[in-house]
Amino acid sequence: MQYLQYIKPAITADTSTLSATNLAGRRIEAGAFSHPQWLRLCFIERQLLWERRLTTTMLMETFGISRPQAQKDIKLYQQLAPTAMKPYQLGIPYHQPTEGFEPVLLSGEDLQWQSIEDYAPPSAGHATEMPMLKRRHNLPVLARLLSAIEHQRSIEAVIATMNSPKGRTRRLTPTAVAFVNNRYHVRAFCWDHMGYRDFLIGRFKSNPEVVTAPRSGMSSAKNAPAFEQCNGVPPEADTDWDQMVELELKPNPHLSGEQQALIASDYELEEGGAWKRVTMRKPLIGYFLVDNRIPSSKVEYHMAAHDNPIAWPVFACTADSNRPAHEIGFKPD
């Protein structure tokens, strides 16, 4: 599972100095800073957003800069985002984000996780790149959900789904965020369905608002909503999320022997004389199958076996029981 993705700086040609009005209500642009400094400022914000902590040592080791320079960068970020960090607390050797922290440098289009800087594709006449559709991201929503997870809060928000495309109010207790291909999901206990589900963050129609249950004993009536009866604490653990499943990947056995050998080479499915194995959380298996063109349903499995095996080159099964991976399933909302 990829848990998050990092930032691609949006460099602009504008080199004007930032004014106080720039800092309120909209994202700060990169043009007022040198490129190395912009990357360091984005790194600071990335640490506060995802790691929920920042130290000068992190900046020093990542960028190879001196301690005074790292401290100077942190001070500059505090000037750009004066409400982003909690005041210094005795005994805590790192900076913490405030509970209402929202990024001012990063945008939903710039999210990256693995690297500090992304490079543009080659522009030579003999090379080209196929455009890919991007999914909508909502960075303020993402920031609030991460804060809710950190502080164990429940939230309410209007969320659109395929079953409710106009959106309706949901009450959730978020527990984790997963980045799947080009989209973010939040894993949460849904108080409507009384179970754990996945919600696309890009489909939040309103910013999440924290909700709290009455103090223990004040809503013990049997006809009280489940959220109040449970004091806002999910009544069950997310056992599916905690379960790690190992999958074995191999060529579609309904292809010819030569075709299977080609697929094994294409996808590098052989490792040390055995088929390739990957391990992931159980709720993410369905997404893995869909995004990698592996049969993800009974219908697709039948098509891969009988109708058009070439369209489904790779099969996946559980490593321990050889059970087709699509039978495990998943429950997006």
Short mmCIF file of C-alpha atoms in Angstrom, two decimals:
data_model
loop_
_atom_site.label_atom_id
_atom_site.label_comp_id
_atom_site.label_asym_id
_atom_site.label_seq_id
_atom_site.Cartn_x
_atom_site.Cartn_y
_atom_site.Cartn_z
CA MET A 1 0.00 0.00 0.00
CA GLN A 2 1.14 3.50 -0.70
CA TYR A 3 0.07 5.65 2.22
CA LEU A 4 0.58 9.05 0.66
CA GLN A 5 2.30 10.84 -2.16
CA TYR A 6 4.67 13.75 -2.19
CA ILE A 7 4.68 17.21 -3.75
CA LYS A 8 5.55 18.53 -7.18
CA PRO A 9 6.41 22.24 -6.94
CA ALA A 10 4.40 24.51 -9.23
CA ILE A 11 7.12 26.83 -10.52
CA THR A 12 5.88 30.08 -12.04
CA ALA A 13 7.58 32.94 -13.82
CA ASP A 14 6.36 35.48 -11.26
CA THR A 15 9.23 36.70 -9.08
CA SER A 16 7.34 39.33 -7.14
CA THR A 17 7.56 39.49 -3.38
CA LEU A 18 4.73 37.95 -1.39
CA SER A 19 2.49 40.40 0.42
CA ALA A 20 0.35 39.78 3.48
CA THR A 21 -2.75 39.45 1.32
CA ASN A 22 -1.15 36.50 -0.48
CA LEU A 23 -1.06 34.49 2.70
CA ALA A 24 -4.76 34.35 3.50
CA GLY A 25 -7.29 32.17 1.77
CA ARG A 26 -5.28 30.81 -1.14
CA ARG A 27 -2.21 28.76 -1.96
CA ILE A 28 1.12 30.54 -2.05
CA GLU A 29 2.89 30.36 -5.41
CA ALA A 30 6.48 29.29 -5.91
CA GLY A 31 7.79 32.21 -7.93
CA ALA A 32 8.86 34.35 -4.98
CA PHE A 33 11.43 31.76 -3.84
CA SER A 34 14.50 30.11 -5.28
CA HIS A 35 13.80 26.57 -6.45
CA PRO A 36 15.87 24.88 -3.68
CA GLN A 37 14.18 27.00 -1.02
CA TRP A 38 10.73 26.22 -2.44
CA LEU A 39 11.50 22.49 -2.24
CA ARG A 40 12.57 22.84 1.39
CA LEU A 41 9.42 24.79 2.29
CA CYS A 42 7.28 22.15 0.58
CA PHE A 43 9.17 19.46 2.49
CA ILE A 44 8.37 21.22 5.77
CA GLU A 45 4.69 21.26 4.87
CA ARG A 46 4.80 17.65 3.71
CA GLN A 47 6.25 16.59 7.07
CA LEU A 48 3.56 18.46 8.99
CA LEU A 49 0.81 17.03 6.79
CA TRP A 50 1.84 13.39 6.66
CA GLU A 51 4.39 12.68 9.39
CA ARG A 52 2.71 15.08 11.86
CA ARG A 53 6.14 16.19 13.08
CA LEU A 54 9.12 18.22 11.90
CA THR A 55 12.69 18.62 13.16
CA THR A 56 15.64 20.64 11.92
CA THR A 57 17.54 17.35 11.55
CA MET A 58 15.00 16.15 8.96
CA LEU A 59 15.74 19.19 6.80
CA MET A 60 19.49 18.94 7.34
CA GLU A 61 19.72 15.26 6.38
CA THR A 62 17.30 15.46 3.44
CA PHE A 63 18.84 18.51 1.76
CA GLY A 64 22.40 18.49 3.11
CA ILE A 65 22.09 21.96 4.65
CA SER A 66 23.43 23.47 7.87
CA ARG A 67 21.43 23.74 11.07
CA PRO A 68 21.22 27.57 10.84
CA GLN A 69 19.82 27.29 7.30
CA ALA A 70 17.28 24.68 8.40
CA GLN A 71 16.19 26.88 11.29
CA LYS A 72 15.91 29.84 8.91
CA ASP A 73 13.66 27.81 6.57
CA ILE A 74 11.41 26.75 9.44
CA LYS A 75 11.13 30.36 10.62
CA LEU A 76 10.22 31.45 7.08
CA TYR A 77 7.53 28.79 6.85
CA GLN A 78 6.10 29.97 10.18
CA GLN A 79 5.84 33.46 8.70
CA LEU A 80 4.04 32.11 5.63
CA ALA A 81 1.69 29.92 7.67
CA PRO A 82 1.44 31.44 11.16
CA THR A 83 -1.32 29.05 12.28
CA ALA A 84 0.28 25.84 10.98
CA MET A 85 2.42 24.85 13.98
CA LYS A 86 1.66 24.49 17.65
CA PRO A 87 3.63 26.70 20.05
CA TYR A 88 6.77 25.13 21.48
CA GLN A 89 5.99 22.63 24.23
CA LEU A 90 8.54 21.65 26.85
CA GLY A 91 9.66 18.06 26.47
CA ILE A 92 8.53 17.66 22.83
CA PRO A 93 11.65 17.87 20.60
CA TYR A 94 9.83 18.51 17.34
CA HIS A 95 7.31 20.85 15.71
CA GLN A 96 3.69 19.65 15.60
CA PRO A 97 0.86 20.75 13.29
CA THR A 98 -2.16 22.41 14.82
CA GLU A 99 -5.40 20.44 14.76
CA GLY A 100 -6.79 22.83 12.14
CA PHE A 101 -3.63 22.76 9.99
CA GLU A 102 -4.18 23.12 6.24
CA PRO A 103 -1.41 23.34 3.58
CA VAL A 104 -0.72 26.74 2.03
CA LEU A 105 1.98 25.64 -0.42
CA LEU A 106 0.83 22.29 -1.74
CA SER A 107 -2.08 21.75 -4.07
CA GLY A 108 -4.17 18.72 -4.93
CA GLU A 109 -2.56 18.63 -8.37
CA ASP A 110 0.96 18.58 -6.94
CA LEU A 111 0.68 15.61 -4.59
CA GLN A 112 3.63 13.25 -4.70
CA TRP A 113 5.04 10.93 -2.08
CA GLN A 114 8.11 9.08 -3.16
CA SER A 115 10.35 11.94 -4.25
CA ILE A 116 11.09 15.57 -3.55
CA GLU A 117 11.00 16.60 -7.19
CA ASP A 118 9.32 15.08 -10.22
CA TYR A 119 10.95 15.46 -13.61
CA ALA A 120 9.14 16.35 -16.82
CA PRO A 121 8.86 13.68 -19.52
CA PRO A 122 11.34 13.85 -22.41
CA SER A 123 10.39 16.24 -25.19
CA ALA A 124 12.66 14.85 -27.93
CA GLY A 125 11.05 14.25 -31.30
CA HIS A 126 11.58 10.46 -31.07
CA ALA A 127 9.94 10.12 -27.63
CA THR A 128 6.41 10.80 -26.50
CA GLU A 129 4.16 10.11 -23.55
CA MET A 130 0.51 9.07 -23.50
CA PRO A 131 -1.62 11.41 -21.39
CA MET A 132 -3.33 9.87 -18.39
CA LEU A 133 -6.55 10.96 -16.76
CA LYS A 134 -6.11 12.49 -13.32
CA ARG A 135 -8.50 12.17 -10.43
CA ARG A 136 -9.64 15.18 -8.45
CA HIS A 137 -7.93 15.67 -5.09
CA ASN A 138 -9.16 17.83 -2.23
CA LEU A 139 -6.14 18.81 -0.17
CA PRO A 140 -7.95 20.75 2.61
CA VAL A 141 -10.22 17.72 3.14
CA LEU A 142 -7.20 15.41 3.19
CA ALA A 143 -5.51 17.59 5.81
CA ARG A 144 -8.59 17.59 8.05
CA LEU A 145 -8.99 13.83 7.75
CA LEU A 146 -5.36 13.22 8.70
CA SER A 147 -5.84 15.51 11.70
CA ALA A 148 -9.00 13.61 12.69
CA ILE A 149 -7.09 10.32 12.50
CA GLU A 150 -4.23 11.69 14.59
CA HIS A 151 -6.55 13.07 17.28
CA GLN A 152 -9.08 10.20 17.07
CA ARG A 153 -11.98 12.45 16.08
CA SER A 154 -15.22 11.66 14.29
CA ILE A 155 -16.38 13.92 11.48
CA GLU A 156 -19.43 14.85 9.45
CA ALA A 157 -19.31 15.83 5.79
CA VAL A 158 -21.38 15.77 2.63
CA ILE A 159 -19.99 12.98 0.45
CA ALA A 160 -20.98 11.95 -3.07
CA THR A 161 -20.97 8.29 -4.10
CA MET A 162 -22.16 6.38 -7.15
CA ASN A 163 -25.32 5.55 -5.19
CA SER A 164 -25.75 9.19 -4.06
CA PRO A 165 -24.10 11.29 -6.79
CA LYS A 166 -25.49 14.57 -5.41
CA GLY A 167 -24.00 13.78 -2.02
CA ARG A 168 -25.47 13.32 1.43
CA THR A 169 -24.26 13.90 4.97
CA ARG A 170 -22.24 11.08 6.44
CA ARG A 171 -20.85 10.64 9.94
CA LEU A 172 -17.50 8.86 9.91
CA THR A 173 -14.69 7.91 12.23
CA PRO A 174 -11.64 7.92 9.91
CA THR A 175 -8.82 5.48 10.65
CA ALA A 176 -6.39 5.51 7.69
CA VAL A 177 -5.67 7.03 4.29
CA ALA A 178 -4.62 4.95 1.28
CA PHE A 179 -3.29 6.15 -2.05
CA VAL A 180 -4.49 3.83 -4.81
CA ASN A 181 -3.05 4.49 -8.28
CA ASN A 182 -4.10 8.12 -8.82
CA ARG A 183 -6.69 8.63 -6.09
CA TYR A 184 -6.92 8.95 -2.32
CA HIS A 185 -9.31 6.96 -0.17
CA VAL A 186 -10.06 7.39 3.51
CA ARG A 187 -10.80 4.24 5.47
CA ALA A 188 -13.46 5.01 8.06
CA PHE A 189 -16.15 3.50 10.26
CA CYS A 190 -19.43 4.62 8.72
CA TRP A 191 -22.12 5.17 11.34
CA ASP A 192 -24.85 4.86 8.69
CA HIS A 193 -23.83 1.36 7.68
CA MET A 194 -22.25 0.41 11.01
CA GLY A 195 -19.15 -0.92 9.32
CA TYR A 196 -15.80 0.06 7.84
CA ARG A 197 -15.82 1.43 4.30
CA ASP A 198 -13.63 3.34 1.87
CA PHE A 199 -14.51 6.84 0.64
CA LEU A 200 -12.88 8.76 -2.20
CA ILE A 201 -11.50 11.98 -0.76
CA GLY A 202 -12.12 13.80 -4.05
CA ARG A 203 -15.87 13.18 -3.59
CA PHE A 204 -16.17 15.14 -0.34
CA LYS A 205 -18.54 18.01 -1.11
CA SER A 206 -17.90 19.84 2.17
CA ASN A 207 -15.01 20.16 4.58
CA PRO A 208 -15.20 17.62 7.41
CA GLU A 209 -16.45 19.05 10.70
CA VAL A 210 -15.52 17.41 13.98
CA VAL A 211 -18.45 15.94 15.94
CA THR A 212 -18.36 14.65 19.48
CA ALA A 213 -20.67 12.28 21.30
CA PRO A 214 -22.25 13.25 24.63
CA ARG A 215 -20.35 12.22 27.70
CA SER A 216 -20.73 8.63 28.82
CA GLY A 217 -24.13 7.87 30.33
CA MET A 218 -25.97 10.82 28.77
CA SER A 219 -27.19 8.89 25.71
CA SER A 220 -27.74 5.37 26.96
CA ALA A 221 -31.36 5.20 25.77
CA LYS A 222 -32.02 2.32 23.41
CA ASN A 223 -33.58 4.62 20.81
CA ALA A 224 -30.57 6.97 20.74
CA PRO A 225 -28.48 6.95 17.54
CA ALA A 226 -25.67 4.39 17.49
CA PHE A 227 -23.03 7.14 17.53
CA GLU A 228 -24.36 8.43 20.87
CA GLN A 229 -24.88 4.95 22.31
CA CYS A 230 -21.27 4.06 21.52
CA ASN A 231 -19.92 7.44 22.71
CA GLY A 232 -18.43 7.97 19.25
CA VAL A 233 -16.19 4.90 19.48
CA PRO A 234 -16.61 2.26 16.73
CA PRO A 235 -18.04 -0.87 18.35
CA GLU A 236 -15.67 -3.17 16.50
CA ALA A 237 -12.08 -3.19 15.32
CA ASP A 238 -11.23 -3.01 11.62
CA THR A 239 -10.05 -6.61 11.39
CA ASP A 240 -10.04 -6.57 7.57
CA TRP A 241 -7.64 -3.62 7.49
CA ASP A 242 -5.34 -5.31 10.01
CA GLN A 243 -5.22 -8.52 7.95
CA MET A 244 -2.25 -8.77 5.60
CA VAL A 245 -2.74 -11.08 2.61
CA GLU A 246 0.01 -12.50 0.40
CA LEU A 247 -0.90 -12.94 -3.26
CA GLU A 248 0.87 -15.05 -5.84
CA LEU A 249 0.98 -13.63 -9.38
CA LYS A 250 1.38 -15.79 -12.46
CA PRO A 251 0.47 -15.77 -16.16
CA ASN A 252 -3.08 -16.63 -17.15
CA PRO A 253 -2.96 -20.46 -17.37
CA HIS A 254 -5.43 -20.38 -20.27
CA LEU A 255 -2.80 -18.81 -22.55
CA SER A 256 -0.47 -20.99 -24.59
CA GLY A 257 2.85 -22.00 -23.08
CA GLU A 258 4.76 -19.52 -25.23
CA GLN A 259 2.31 -16.75 -24.39
CA GLN A 260 2.65 -17.48 -20.68
CA ALA A 261 6.44 -17.30 -20.96
CA LEU A 262 6.12 -13.93 -22.69
CA ILE A 263 3.78 -12.57 -19.98
CA ALA A 264 6.10 -13.84 -17.25
CA SER A 265 8.93 -11.90 -18.90
CA ASP A 266 6.82 -8.77 -19.53
CA TYR A 267 5.66 -8.48 -15.92
CA GLU A 268 8.77 -10.01 -14.29
CA LEU A 269 6.61 -12.62 -12.59
CA GLU A 270 9.38 -15.13 -11.88
CA GLU A 271 11.57 -14.57 -8.83
CA GLY A 272 14.17 -17.19 -7.98
CA GLY A 273 12.33 -20.01 -9.69
CA ALA A 274 8.98 -19.17 -8.07
CA TRP A 275 6.08 -16.92 -9.00
CA LYS A 276 6.15 -13.32 -7.82
CA ARG A 277 4.41 -12.59 -4.51
CA VAL A 278 3.07 -9.32 -3.10
CA THR A 279 1.64 -8.58 0.34
CA MET A 280 -1.04 -5.99 1.07
CA ARG A 281 -3.92 -5.18 3.36
CA LYS A 282 -7.05 -7.17 2.59
CA PRO A 283 -9.32 -4.16 1.70
CA LEU A 284 -6.80 -3.01 -0.93
CA ILE A 285 -6.80 -6.24 -2.93
CA GLY A 286 -9.80 -5.26 -5.07
CA TYR A 287 -8.12 -1.99 -6.07
CA PHE A 288 -4.88 -3.83 -6.86
CA LEU A 289 -6.69 -6.23 -9.19
CA VAL A 290 -8.59 -3.48 -11.05
CA ASP A 291 -5.56 -1.23 -11.50
CA ASN A 292 -3.36 -4.08 -12.77
CA ARG A 293 -5.85 -5.61 -15.23
CA ILE A 294 -6.26 -8.79 -13.17
CA PRO A 295 -9.72 -10.43 -12.94
CA SER A 296 -11.50 -8.68 -10.04
CA SER A 297 -14.92 -10.38 -10.24
CA LYS A 298 -16.48 -13.74 -11.08
CA VAL A 299 -17.57 -12.41 -14.49
CA GLU A 300 -14.08 -11.16 -15.38
CA TYR A 301 -12.56 -14.42 -14.16
CA HIS A 302 -14.86 -16.35 -16.51
CA MET A 303 -13.97 -14.04 -19.41
CA ALA A 304 -10.26 -14.47 -18.70
CA ALA A 305 -10.64 -18.25 -18.71
CA HIS A 306 -12.98 -18.77 -21.64
CA ASP A 307 -13.78 -15.70 -23.74
CA ASN A 308 -10.65 -13.58 -24.12
CA PRO A 309 -7.60 -14.78 -22.14
CA ILE A 310 -5.25 -12.37 -23.93
CA ALA A 311 -7.13 -9.40 -22.39
CA TRP A 312 -6.35 -10.71 -18.88
CA PRO A 313 -2.66 -11.67 -18.97
CA VAL A 314 -2.05 -12.02 -15.22
CA PHE A 315 -3.88 -14.06 -12.58
CA ALA A 316 -3.66 -13.61 -8.80
CA CYS A 317 -4.45 -16.08 -6.03
CA THR A 318 -3.84 -16.26 -2.31
CA ALA A 319 -0.44 -17.74 -1.61
CA ASP A 320 -1.62 -19.96 1.26
CA SER A 321 -4.81 -21.48 -0.19
CA ASN A 322 -4.54 -20.86 -3.97
CA ARG A 323 -7.92 -19.13 -3.80
CA PRO A 324 -8.62 -16.70 -6.67
CA ALA A 325 -7.96 -13.20 -5.37
CA HIS A 326 -11.22 -11.79 -6.72
CA GLU A 327 -13.19 -13.90 -4.23
CA ILE A 328 -11.84 -11.80 -1.35
CA GLY A 329 -13.53 -8.69 -2.70
CA PHE A 330 -13.75 -5.18 -1.26
CA LYS A 331 -16.40 -2.64 -0.26
CA PRO A 332 -15.86 0.87 -1.64
CA ASP A 333 -18.62 3.44 -1.14
#
